[in-house]
Tab-separated table of C-alpha atoms in Angstrom:
chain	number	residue	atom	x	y	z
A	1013	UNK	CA	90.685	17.508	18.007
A	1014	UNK	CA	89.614	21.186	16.598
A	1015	UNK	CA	85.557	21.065	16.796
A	1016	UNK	CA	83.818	22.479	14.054
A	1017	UNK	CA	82.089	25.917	14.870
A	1018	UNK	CA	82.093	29.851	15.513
A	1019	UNK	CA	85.629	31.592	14.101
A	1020	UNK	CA	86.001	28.542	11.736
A	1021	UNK	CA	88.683	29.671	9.076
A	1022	UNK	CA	86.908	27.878	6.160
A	1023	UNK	CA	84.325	30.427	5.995
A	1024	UNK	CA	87.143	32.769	5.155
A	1025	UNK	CA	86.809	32.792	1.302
A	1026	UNK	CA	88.861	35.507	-1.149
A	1027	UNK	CA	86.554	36.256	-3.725
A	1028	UNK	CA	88.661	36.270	-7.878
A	1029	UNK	CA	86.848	37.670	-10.851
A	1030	UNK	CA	88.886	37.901	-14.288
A	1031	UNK	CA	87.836	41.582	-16.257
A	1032	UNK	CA	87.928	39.003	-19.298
A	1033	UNK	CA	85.858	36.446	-18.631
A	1034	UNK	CA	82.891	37.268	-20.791
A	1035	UNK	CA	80.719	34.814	-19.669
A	1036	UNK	CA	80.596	35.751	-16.254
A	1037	UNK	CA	82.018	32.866	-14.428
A	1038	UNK	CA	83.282	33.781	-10.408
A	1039	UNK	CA	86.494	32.647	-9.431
A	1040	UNK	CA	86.187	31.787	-5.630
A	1041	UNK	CA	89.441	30.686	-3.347
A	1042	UNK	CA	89.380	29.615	0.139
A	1043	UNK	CA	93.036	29.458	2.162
A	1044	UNK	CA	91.875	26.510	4.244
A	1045	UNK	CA	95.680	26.444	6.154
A	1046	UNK	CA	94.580	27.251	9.698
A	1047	UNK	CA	91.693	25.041	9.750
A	1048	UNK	CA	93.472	21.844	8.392
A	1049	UNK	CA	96.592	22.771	10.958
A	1050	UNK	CA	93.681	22.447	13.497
A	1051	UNK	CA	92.174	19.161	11.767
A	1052	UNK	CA	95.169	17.280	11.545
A	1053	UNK	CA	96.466	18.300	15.000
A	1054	UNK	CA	93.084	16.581	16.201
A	1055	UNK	CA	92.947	13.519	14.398
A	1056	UNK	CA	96.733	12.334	14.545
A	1057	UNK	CA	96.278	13.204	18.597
A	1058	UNK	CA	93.928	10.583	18.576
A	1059	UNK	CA	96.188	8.225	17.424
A	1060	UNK	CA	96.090	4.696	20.138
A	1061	UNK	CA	96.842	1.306	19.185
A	1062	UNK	CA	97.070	-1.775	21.645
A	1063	UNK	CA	98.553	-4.784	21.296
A	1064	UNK	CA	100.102	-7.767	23.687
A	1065	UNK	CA	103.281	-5.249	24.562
A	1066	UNK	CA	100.997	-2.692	25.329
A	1067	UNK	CA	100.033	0.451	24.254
A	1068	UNK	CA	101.153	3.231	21.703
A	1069	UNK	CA	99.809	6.511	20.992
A	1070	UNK	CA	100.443	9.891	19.314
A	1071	UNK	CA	101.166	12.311	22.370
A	1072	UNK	CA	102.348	15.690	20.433
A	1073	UNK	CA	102.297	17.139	17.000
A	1074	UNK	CA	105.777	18.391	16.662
A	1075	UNK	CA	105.606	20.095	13.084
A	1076	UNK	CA	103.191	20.632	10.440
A	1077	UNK	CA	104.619	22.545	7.477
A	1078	UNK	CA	102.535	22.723	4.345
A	1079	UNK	CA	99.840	24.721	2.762
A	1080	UNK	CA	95.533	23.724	1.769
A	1081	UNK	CA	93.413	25.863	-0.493
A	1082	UNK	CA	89.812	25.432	-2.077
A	1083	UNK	CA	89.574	26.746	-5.257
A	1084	UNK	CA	86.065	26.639	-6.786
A	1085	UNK	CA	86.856	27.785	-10.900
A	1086	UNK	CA	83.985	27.277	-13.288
A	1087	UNK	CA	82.159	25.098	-11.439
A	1088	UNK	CA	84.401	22.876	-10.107
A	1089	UNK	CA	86.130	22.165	-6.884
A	1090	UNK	CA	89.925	21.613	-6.630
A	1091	UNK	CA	91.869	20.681	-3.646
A	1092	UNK	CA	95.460	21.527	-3.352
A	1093	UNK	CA	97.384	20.703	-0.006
A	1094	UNK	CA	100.538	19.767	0.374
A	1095	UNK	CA	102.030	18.700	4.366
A	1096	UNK	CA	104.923	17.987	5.986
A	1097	UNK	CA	103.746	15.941	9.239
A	1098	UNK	CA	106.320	15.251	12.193
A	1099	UNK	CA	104.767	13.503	15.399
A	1100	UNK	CA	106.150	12.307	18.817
A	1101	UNK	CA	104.454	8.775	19.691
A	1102	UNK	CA	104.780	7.329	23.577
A	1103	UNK	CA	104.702	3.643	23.761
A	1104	UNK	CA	104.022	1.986	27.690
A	1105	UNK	CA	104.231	-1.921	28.321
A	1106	UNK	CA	101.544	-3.667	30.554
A	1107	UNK	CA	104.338	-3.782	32.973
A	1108	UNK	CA	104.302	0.383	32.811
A	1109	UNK	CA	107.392	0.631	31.066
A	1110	UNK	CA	107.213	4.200	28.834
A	1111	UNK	CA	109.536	4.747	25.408
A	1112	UNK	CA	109.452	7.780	22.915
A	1113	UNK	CA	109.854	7.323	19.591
A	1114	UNK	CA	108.880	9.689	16.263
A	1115	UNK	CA	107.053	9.848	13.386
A	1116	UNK	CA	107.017	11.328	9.676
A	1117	UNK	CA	105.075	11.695	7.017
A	1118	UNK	CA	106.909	13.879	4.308
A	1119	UNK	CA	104.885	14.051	1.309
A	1120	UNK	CA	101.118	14.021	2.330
A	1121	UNK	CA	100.098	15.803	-1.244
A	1122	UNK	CA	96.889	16.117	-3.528
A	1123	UNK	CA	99.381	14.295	-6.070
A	1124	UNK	CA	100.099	11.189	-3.832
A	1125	UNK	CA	97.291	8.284	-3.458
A	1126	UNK	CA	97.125	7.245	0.094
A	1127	UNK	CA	98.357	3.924	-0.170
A	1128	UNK	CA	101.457	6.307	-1.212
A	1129	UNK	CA	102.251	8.087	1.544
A	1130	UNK	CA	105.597	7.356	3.025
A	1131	UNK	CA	105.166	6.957	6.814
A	1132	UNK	CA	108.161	6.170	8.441
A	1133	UNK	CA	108.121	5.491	12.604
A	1134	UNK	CA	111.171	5.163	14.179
A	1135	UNK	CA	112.277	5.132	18.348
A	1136	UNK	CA	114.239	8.110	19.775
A	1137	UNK	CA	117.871	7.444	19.579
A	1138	UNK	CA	118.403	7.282	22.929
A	1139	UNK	CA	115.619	4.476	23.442
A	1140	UNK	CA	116.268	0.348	23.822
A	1141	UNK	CA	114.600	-1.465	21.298
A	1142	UNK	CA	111.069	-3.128	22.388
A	1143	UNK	CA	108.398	-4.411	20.394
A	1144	UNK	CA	106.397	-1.609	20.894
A	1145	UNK	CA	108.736	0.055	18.507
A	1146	UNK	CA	107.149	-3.299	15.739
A	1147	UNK	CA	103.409	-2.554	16.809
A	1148	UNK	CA	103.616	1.148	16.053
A	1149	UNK	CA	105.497	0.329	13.108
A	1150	UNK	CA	102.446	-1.522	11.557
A	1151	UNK	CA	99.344	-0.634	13.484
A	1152	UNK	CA	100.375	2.466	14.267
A	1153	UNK	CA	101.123	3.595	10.857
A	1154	UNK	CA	97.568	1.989	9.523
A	1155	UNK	CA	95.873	3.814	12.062
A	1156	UNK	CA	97.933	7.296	10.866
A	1157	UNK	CA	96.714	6.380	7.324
A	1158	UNK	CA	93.159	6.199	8.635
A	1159	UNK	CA	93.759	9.265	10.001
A	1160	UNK	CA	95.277	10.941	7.371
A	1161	UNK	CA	92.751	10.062	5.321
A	1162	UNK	CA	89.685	11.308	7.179
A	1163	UNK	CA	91.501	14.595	6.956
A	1164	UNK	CA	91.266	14.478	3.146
A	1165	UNK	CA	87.706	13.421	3.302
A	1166	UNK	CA	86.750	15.788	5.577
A	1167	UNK	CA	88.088	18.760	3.396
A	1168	UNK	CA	86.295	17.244	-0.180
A	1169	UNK	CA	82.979	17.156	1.778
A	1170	UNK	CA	81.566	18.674	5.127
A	1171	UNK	CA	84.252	21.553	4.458
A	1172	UNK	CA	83.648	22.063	0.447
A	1173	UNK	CA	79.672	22.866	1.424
A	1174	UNK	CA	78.771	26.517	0.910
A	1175	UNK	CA	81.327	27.180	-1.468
A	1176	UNK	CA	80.360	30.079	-3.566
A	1177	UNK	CA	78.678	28.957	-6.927
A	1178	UNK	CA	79.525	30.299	-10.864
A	1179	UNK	CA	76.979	32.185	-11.916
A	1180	UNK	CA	76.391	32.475	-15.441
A	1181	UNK	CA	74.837	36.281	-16.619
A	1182	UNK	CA	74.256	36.551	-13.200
A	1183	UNK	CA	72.642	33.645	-12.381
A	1184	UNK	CA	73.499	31.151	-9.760
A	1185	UNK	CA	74.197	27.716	-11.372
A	1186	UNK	CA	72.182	25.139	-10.304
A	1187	UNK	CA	74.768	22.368	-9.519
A	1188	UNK	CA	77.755	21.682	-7.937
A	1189	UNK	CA	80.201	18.583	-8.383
A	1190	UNK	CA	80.450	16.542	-5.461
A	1191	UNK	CA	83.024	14.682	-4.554
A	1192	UNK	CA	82.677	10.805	-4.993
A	1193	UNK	CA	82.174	9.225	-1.082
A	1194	UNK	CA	85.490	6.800	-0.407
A	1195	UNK	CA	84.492	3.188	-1.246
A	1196	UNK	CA	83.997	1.109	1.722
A	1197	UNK	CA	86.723	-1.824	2.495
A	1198	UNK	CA	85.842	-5.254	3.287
A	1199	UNK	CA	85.609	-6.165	6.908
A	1200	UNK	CA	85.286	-9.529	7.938
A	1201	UNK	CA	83.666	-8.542	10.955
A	1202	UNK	CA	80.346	-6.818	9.239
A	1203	UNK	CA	77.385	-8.595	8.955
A	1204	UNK	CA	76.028	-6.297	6.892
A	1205	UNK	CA	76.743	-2.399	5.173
A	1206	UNK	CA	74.328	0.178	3.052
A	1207	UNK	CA	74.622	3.737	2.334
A	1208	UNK	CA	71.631	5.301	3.491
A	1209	UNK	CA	69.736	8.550	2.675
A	1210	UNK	CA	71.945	12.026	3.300
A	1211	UNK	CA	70.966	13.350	7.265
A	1212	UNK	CA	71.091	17.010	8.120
A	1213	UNK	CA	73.626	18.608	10.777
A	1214	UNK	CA	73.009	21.122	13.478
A	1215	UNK	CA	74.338	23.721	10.760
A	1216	UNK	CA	71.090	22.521	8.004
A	1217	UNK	CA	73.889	20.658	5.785
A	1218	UNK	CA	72.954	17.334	4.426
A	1219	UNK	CA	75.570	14.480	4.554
A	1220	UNK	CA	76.069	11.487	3.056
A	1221	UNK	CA	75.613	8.682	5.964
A	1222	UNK	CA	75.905	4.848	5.817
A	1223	UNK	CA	74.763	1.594	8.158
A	1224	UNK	CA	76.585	-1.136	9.193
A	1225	UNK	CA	76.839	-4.092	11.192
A	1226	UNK	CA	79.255	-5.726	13.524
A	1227	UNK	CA	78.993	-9.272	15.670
A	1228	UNK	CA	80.964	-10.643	18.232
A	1229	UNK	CA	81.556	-13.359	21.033
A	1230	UNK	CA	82.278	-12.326	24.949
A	1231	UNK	CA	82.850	-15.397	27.533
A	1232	UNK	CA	80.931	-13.357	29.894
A	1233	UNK	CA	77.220	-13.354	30.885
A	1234	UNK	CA	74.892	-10.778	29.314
A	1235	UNK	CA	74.290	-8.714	32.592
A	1236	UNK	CA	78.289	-8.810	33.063
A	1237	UNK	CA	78.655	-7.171	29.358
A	1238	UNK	CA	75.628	-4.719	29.841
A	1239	UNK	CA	77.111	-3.392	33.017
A	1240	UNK	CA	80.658	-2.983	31.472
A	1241	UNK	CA	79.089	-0.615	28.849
A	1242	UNK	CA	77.250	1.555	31.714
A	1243	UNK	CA	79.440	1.642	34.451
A	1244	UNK	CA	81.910	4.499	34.712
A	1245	UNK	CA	84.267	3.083	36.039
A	1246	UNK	CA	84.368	-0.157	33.937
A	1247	UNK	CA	84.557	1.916	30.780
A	1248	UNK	CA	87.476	3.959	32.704
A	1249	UNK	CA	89.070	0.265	32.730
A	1250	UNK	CA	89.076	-0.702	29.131
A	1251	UNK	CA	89.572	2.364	27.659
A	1252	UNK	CA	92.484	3.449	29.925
A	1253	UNK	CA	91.450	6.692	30.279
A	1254	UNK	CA	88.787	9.100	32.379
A	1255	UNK	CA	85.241	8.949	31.128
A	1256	UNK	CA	82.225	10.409	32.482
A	1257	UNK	CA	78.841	7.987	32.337
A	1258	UNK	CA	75.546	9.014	33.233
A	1259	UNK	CA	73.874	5.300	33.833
A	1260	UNK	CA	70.444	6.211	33.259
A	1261	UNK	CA	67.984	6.814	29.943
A	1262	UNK	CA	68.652	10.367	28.833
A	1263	UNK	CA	72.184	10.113	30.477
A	1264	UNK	CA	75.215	11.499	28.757
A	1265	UNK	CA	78.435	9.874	28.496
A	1266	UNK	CA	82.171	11.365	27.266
A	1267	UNK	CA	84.812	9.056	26.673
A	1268	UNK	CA	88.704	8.443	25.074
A	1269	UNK	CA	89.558	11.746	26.092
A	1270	UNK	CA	86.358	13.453	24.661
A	1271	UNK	CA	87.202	11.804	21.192
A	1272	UNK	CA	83.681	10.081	22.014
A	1273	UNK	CA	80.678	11.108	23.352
A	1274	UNK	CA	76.846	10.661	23.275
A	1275	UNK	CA	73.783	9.764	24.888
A	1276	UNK	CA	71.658	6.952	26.328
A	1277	UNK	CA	68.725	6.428	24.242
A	1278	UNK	CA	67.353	3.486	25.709
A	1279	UNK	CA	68.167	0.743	28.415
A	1280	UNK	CA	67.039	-2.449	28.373
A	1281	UNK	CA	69.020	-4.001	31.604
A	1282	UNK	CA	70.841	-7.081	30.305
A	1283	UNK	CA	69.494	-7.131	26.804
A	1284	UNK	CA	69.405	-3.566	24.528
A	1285	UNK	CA	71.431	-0.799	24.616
A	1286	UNK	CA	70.646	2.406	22.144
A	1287	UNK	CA	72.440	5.536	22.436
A	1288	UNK	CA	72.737	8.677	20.399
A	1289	UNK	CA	76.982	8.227	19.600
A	1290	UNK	CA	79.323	10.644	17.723
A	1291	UNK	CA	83.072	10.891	17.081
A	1292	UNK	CA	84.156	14.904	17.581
A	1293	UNK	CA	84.940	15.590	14.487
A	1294	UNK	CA	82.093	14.699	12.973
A	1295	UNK	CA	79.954	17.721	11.992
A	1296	UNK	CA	78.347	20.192	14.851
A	1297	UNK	CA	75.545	18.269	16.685
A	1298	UNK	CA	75.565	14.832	13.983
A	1299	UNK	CA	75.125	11.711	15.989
A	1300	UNK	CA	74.910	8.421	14.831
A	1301	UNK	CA	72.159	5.619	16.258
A	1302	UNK	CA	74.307	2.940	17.776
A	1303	UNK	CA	72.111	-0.169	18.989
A	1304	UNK	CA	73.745	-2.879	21.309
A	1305	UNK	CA	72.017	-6.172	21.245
A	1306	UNK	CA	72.888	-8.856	23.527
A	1307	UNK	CA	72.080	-12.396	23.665
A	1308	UNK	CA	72.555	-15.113	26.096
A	1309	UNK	CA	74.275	-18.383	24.846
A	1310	UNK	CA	74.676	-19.402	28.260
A	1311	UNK	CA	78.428	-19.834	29.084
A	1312	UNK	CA	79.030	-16.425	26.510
A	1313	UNK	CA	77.215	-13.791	25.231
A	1314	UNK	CA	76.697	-13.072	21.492
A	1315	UNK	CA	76.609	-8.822	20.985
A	1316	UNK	CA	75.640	-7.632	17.710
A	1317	UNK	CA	75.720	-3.584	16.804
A	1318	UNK	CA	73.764	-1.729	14.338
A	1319	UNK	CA	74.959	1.205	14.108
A	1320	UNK	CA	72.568	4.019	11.195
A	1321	UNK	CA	73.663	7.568	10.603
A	1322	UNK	CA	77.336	7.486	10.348
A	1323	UNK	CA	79.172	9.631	7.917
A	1324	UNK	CA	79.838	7.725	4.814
A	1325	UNK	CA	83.183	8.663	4.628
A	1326	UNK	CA	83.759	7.785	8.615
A	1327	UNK	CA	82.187	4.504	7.933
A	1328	UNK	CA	86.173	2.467	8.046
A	1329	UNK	CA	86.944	4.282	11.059
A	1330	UNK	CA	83.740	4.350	12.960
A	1331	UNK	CA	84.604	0.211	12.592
A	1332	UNK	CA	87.886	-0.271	13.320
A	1333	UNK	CA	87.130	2.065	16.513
A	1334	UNK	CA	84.592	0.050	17.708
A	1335	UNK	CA	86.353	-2.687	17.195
A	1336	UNK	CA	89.679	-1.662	18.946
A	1337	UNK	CA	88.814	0.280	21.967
A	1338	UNK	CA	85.349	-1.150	22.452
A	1339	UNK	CA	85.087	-4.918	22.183
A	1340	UNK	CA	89.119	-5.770	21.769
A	1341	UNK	CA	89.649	-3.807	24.399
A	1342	UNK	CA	86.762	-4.871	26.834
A	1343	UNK	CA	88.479	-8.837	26.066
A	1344	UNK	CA	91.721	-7.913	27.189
A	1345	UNK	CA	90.748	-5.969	30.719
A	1346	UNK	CA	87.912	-8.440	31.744
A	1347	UNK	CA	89.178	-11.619	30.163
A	1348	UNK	CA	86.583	-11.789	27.873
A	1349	UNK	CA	88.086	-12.714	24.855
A	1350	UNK	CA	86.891	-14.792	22.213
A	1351	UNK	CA	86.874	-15.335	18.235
A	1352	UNK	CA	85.744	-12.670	16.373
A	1353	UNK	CA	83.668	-13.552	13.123
């Protein structure tokens, strides 16, 4: 995933003015190409779904033909991208089994809604069919949406900021239109969700952030549970791939490939866990507050996660992540598993 920062191509902005425009008003374009090449090369690469067969996930982006501009004209923003998206996805079964199989997305447009994109996931010709092929097929195209979608959020807020402003006789207008934050979904896992008040990034922009809630079950006992979230090589386990974990307050931890990474806040052995937690392409430096609380019900242990400071429009995603590679997939190394409400 391309990491916000120095040499950024969306600071690259073509200034317009029209001789005939008598009341002054700038015409300001930004060719945002390169940087959502970069974008969407990140966030379809982190791509993983699991399932009972096993595991799929995005392992190259074979083609991404299209265009993305900003174009700020009297005062107001418009988007126009238009992308051609071909992917290679690797599928393994718990019994290590590997197939190859593809993935398109043909008309990923400013003119289509997202519940219109056409994303079609098929198996290399020369492949067996497998029911990895029928996981991929649904989960892994919801979790392409999600991803898809993040892109598009991504580029009508954290990008748009800074964009150069009309001025009017040569003064700077005082406003700018936002874009409207995505509305949040319905999760039947969330014991509760807010919007909260906008938080700063490294860079000094304010964004939008949201809190929410999640509960679940674990037929474990609390010290078991704590341990699996502070070990290394535990969270190696369940997330099937290297992490580094610094088990100690003030100790760092990278994860999923570097797709998460953070900080330990606070330990409280067996009971509270609090760490600084971000996804990487979140803006420079933003972390969200993630609190772990766990309670002993003797034979299980009930967790419950507050999580404060997320991007608004990462507030779907931030979810379904935690609830996929965190506790779904902590239930199927260690046999925890139990109902989720």
């Amino acid at each position: 995933m391309a990491k916000w920062g120095e040499g950024d191509p969306r600071w690259i902005v073509e200034e317009r003015a029209d001789a005939t425009n008598v009341n002054n008003w700038h015409w300001t374009e930004r060719d945002v190409t390169d940087w959502s090449t970069n974008k969407l090369k990140g966030l379809l690469m982190g791509v993983r779904v699991e399932g009972d067969q096993g595991t799929c996930e995005v392992t190259a982006v074979d083609s991404l033909e299209g265009e993305a501009s900003i174009n700020n004209r009297k005062g107001k923003l418009i988007h126009f991208y238009e992308w051609h998206v071909k992917a290679t996805w690797t599928g393994k079964t718990k019994s290590g089994i590997k197939y190859k199989g593809n993935i398109e997305v043909p008309n990923l447009s400013d003119e289509n809604d997202m519940d219109d994109l056409d994303i079609s996931v098929g198996l290399n010709k020369d492949e067996p069919q497998t029911p990895l092929a029928d996981l991929m097929k649904k989960e892994g195209a919801r979790a392409i949406r999600l991803a898809l979608g993040s892109y598009i959020s991504l580029l009508k807020t954290e990008f748009s900021q800074g964009m150069i402003l009309p001025t009017v006789n040569g003064v700077p207008s005082a406003k700018q239109e936002q874009p409207a934050p995505p509305k949040a979904k319905t999760d039947k896992t969330q014991a509760g969700s807010s919007a909260s008040a906008s938080s700063k990034s490294a860079a000094g922009v304010k964004i939008p952030t949201c809190k929410f809630s999640l509960k679940d079950t674990f037929l474990t006992a609390p010290e078991e549970l704590f341990r699996v979230f502070v070990n290394h090589e535990m969270v190696r386990a369940f997330t099937h791939a290297d992490a580094v974990v610094e088990n100690q307050k003030g100790g760092k931890f990278r994860l999923l490939d570097g797709n998460v990474s953070g900080e330990f806040v606070d330990l409280v052995q067996d009971e509270k866990i609090v760490m600084k937690w971000r996804f990487k392409t979140w803006p420079c430096e933003h972390y969200a507050t993630v609190t772990l609380t766990l309670k002993d019900k003797g034979d299980e242990t009930d967790l419950h996660l507050e999580a404060r400071g997320v991007p608004t429009n990462e507030e779907e995603r931030t979810k379904e992540g935690w609830q996929r590679y965190y506790f779904e997939g902590i239930k199927q190394t260690f046999g925890f598993g139990a109902r989720l409400y």
